[in-house]
PDB file of C-alpha atoms in Angstrom:
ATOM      1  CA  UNK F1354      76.343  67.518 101.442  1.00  0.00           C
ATOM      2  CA  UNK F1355      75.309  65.727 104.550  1.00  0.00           C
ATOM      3  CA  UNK F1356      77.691  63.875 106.330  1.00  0.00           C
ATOM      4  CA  UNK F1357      76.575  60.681 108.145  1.00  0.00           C
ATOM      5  CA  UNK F1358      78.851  58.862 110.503  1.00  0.00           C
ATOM      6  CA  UNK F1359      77.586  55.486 112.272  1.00  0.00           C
ATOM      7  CA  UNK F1360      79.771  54.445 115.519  1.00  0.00           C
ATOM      8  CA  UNK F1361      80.219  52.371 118.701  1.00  0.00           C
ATOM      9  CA  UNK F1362      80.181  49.031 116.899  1.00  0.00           C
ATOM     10  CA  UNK F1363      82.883  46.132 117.964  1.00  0.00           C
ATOM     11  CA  UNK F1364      83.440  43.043 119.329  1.00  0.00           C
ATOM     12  CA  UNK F1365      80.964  41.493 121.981  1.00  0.00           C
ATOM     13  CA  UNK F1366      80.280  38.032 123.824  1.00  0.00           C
ATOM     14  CA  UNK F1367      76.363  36.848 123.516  1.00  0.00           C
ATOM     15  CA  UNK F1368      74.505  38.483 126.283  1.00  0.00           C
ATOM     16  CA  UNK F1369      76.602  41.367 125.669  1.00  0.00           C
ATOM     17  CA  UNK F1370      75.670  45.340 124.986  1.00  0.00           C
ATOM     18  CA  UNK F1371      76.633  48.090 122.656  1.00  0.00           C
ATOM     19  CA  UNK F1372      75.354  51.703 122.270  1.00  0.00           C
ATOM     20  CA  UNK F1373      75.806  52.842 118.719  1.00  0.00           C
ATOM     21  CA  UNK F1374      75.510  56.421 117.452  1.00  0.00           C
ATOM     22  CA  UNK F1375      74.380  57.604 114.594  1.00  0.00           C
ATOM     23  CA  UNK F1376      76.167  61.421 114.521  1.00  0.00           C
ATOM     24  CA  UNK F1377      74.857  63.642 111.138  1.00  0.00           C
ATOM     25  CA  UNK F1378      75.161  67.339 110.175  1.00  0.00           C
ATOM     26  CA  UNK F1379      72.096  67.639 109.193  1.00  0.00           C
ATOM     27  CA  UNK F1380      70.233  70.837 110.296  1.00  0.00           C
ATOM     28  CA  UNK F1381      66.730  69.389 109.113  1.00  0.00           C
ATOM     29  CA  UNK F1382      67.184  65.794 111.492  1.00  0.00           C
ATOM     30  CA  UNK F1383      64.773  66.746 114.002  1.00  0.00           C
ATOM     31  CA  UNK F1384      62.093  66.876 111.197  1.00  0.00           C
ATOM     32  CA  UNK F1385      62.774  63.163 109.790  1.00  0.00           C
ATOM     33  CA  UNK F1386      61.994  59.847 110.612  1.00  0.00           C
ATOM     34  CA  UNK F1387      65.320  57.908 111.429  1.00  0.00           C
ATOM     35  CA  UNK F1388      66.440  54.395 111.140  1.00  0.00           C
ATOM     36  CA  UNK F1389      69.029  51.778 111.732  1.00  0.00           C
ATOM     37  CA  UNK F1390      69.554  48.938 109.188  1.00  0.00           C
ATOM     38  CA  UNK F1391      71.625  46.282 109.100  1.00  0.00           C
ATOM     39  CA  UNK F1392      73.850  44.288 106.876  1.00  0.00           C
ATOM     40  CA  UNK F1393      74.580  40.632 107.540  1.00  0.00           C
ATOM     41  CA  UNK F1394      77.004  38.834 105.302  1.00  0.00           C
ATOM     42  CA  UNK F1395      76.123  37.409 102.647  1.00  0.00           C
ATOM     43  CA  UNK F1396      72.123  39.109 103.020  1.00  0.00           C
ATOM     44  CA  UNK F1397      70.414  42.465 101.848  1.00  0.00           C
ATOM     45  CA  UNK F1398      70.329  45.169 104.192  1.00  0.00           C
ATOM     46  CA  UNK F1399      67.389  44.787 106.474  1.00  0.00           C
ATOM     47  CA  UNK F1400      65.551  47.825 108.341  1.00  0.00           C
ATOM     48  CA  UNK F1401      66.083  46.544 112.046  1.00  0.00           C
ATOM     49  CA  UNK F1402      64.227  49.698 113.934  1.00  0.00           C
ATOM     50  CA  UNK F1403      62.975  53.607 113.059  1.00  0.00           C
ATOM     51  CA  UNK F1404      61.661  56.509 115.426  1.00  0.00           C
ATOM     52  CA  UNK F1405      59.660  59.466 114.610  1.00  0.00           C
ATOM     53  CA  UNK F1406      60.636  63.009 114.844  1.00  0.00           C
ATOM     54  CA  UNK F1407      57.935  62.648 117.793  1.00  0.00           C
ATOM     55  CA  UNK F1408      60.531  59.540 119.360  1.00  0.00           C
ATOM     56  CA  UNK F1409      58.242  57.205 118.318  1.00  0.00           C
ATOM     57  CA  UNK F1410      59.472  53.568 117.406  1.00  0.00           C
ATOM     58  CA  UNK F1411      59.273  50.459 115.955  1.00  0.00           C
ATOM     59  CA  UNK F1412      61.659  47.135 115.878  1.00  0.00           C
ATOM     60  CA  UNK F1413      61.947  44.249 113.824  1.00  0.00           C
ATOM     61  CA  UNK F1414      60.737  41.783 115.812  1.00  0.00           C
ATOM     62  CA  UNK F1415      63.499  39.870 116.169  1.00  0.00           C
ATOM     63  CA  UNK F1416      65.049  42.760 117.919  1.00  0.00           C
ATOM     64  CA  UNK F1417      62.110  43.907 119.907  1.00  0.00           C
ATOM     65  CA  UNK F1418      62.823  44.087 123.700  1.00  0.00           C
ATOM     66  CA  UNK F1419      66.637  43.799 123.005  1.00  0.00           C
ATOM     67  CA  UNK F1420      67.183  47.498 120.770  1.00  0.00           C
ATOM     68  CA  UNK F1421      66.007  50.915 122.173  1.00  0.00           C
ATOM     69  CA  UNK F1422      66.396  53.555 119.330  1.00  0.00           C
ATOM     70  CA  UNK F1423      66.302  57.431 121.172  1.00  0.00           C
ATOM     71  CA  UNK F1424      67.377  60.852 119.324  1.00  0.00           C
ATOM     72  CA  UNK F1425      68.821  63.939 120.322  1.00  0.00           C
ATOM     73  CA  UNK F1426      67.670  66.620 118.089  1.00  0.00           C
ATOM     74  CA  UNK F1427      69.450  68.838 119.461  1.00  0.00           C
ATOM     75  CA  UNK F1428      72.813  67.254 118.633  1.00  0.00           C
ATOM     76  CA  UNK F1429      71.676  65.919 115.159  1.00  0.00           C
ATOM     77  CA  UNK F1430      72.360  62.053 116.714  1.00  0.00           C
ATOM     78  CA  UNK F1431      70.495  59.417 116.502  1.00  0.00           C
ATOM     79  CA  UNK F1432      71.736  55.951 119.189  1.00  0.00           C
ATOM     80  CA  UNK F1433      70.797  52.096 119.311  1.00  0.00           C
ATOM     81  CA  UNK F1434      71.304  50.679 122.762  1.00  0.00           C
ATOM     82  CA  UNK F1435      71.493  46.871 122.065  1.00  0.00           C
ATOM     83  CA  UNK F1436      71.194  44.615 124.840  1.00  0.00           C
ATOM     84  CA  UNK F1437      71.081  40.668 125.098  1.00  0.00           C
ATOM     85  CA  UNK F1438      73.227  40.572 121.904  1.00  0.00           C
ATOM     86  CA  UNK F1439      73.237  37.372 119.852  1.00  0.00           C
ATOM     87  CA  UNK F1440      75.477  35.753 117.005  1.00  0.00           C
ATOM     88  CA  UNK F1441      72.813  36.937 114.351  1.00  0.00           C
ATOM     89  CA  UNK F1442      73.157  40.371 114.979  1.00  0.00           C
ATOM     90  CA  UNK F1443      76.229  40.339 113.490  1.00  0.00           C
ATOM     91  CA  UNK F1444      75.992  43.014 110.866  1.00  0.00           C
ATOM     92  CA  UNK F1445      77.243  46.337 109.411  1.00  0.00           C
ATOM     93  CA  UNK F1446      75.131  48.382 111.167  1.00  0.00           C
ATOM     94  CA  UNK F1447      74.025  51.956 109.515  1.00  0.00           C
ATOM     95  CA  UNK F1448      71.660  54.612 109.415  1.00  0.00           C
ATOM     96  CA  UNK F1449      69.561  56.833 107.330  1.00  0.00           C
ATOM     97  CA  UNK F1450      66.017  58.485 107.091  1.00  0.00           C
ATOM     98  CA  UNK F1451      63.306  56.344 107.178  1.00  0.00           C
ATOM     99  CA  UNK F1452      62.376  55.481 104.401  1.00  0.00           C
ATOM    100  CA  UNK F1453      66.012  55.143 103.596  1.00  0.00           C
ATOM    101  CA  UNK F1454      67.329  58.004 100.878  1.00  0.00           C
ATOM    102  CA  UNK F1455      70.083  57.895  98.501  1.00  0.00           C
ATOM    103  CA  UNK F1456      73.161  59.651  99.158  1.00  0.00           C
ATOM    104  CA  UNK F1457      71.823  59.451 103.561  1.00  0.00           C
ATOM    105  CA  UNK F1458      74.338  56.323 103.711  1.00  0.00           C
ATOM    106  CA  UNK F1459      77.406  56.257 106.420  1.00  0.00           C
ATOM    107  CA  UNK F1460      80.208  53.765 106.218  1.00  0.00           C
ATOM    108  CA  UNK F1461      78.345  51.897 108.834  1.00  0.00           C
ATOM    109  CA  UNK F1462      79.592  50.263 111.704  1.00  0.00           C
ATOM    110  CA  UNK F1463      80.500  46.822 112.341  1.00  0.00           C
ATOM    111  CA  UNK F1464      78.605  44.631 114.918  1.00  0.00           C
ATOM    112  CA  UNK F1465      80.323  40.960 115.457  1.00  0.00           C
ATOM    113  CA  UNK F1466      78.822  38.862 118.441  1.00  0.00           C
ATOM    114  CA  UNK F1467      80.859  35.866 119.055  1.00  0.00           C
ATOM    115  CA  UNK F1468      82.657  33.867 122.351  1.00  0.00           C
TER     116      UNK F1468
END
């Protein structure tokens, strides 16, 4: 079974940054499509950005500009560098393939952007 484990979430001020990591022990990664998603209370969790096998990429646009999604095949990780943070990205962040598949889910890790 493949383990999934999302990190690098916590507490920020608006304006602020976090890198999270998406760490898996899956020997196929390099050959999916990966994704972060996002939980906020009280919504559905929303697809906020993917990239290829290739590293290619795509944002929600509300995110675009502010998120940078990169791999490292080699270490079966996936990251998120968030800049310019704001209260509504305040979320369980996780990550799976893309499109997402059952049993791909991590715990997630929480985001909360507040002063």
């Amino acid at each position: 079974q493949v383990q999934v484990v999302e990190s690098g979430g916590g507490l920020v001020q608006p304006g602020g940054s976090l890198r999270l990591s998406c760490a898996t022990s899956d020997r196929r990664f390099s050959t999916y499509s990966m994704a972060w998603y996002r939980r906020a209370p009280g919504k559905q969790r929303e697809w906020v950005g993917s990239i290829s096998s290739g590293g290619m990429t795509g944002y929600k646009d509300t995110v675009k500009g502010r998120f940078t999604a990169s791999r490292d095949n080699a270490k079966s990780t996936m990251y998120l560098q968030m800049n310019n943070l704001q209260p509504e990205d305040t979320a369980v962040y996780y990550c799976n393939q893309f499109p997402p598949v059952g049993g791909y889910w991590g715990q997630g890790t929480q985001v909360t952007v507040s002063s």
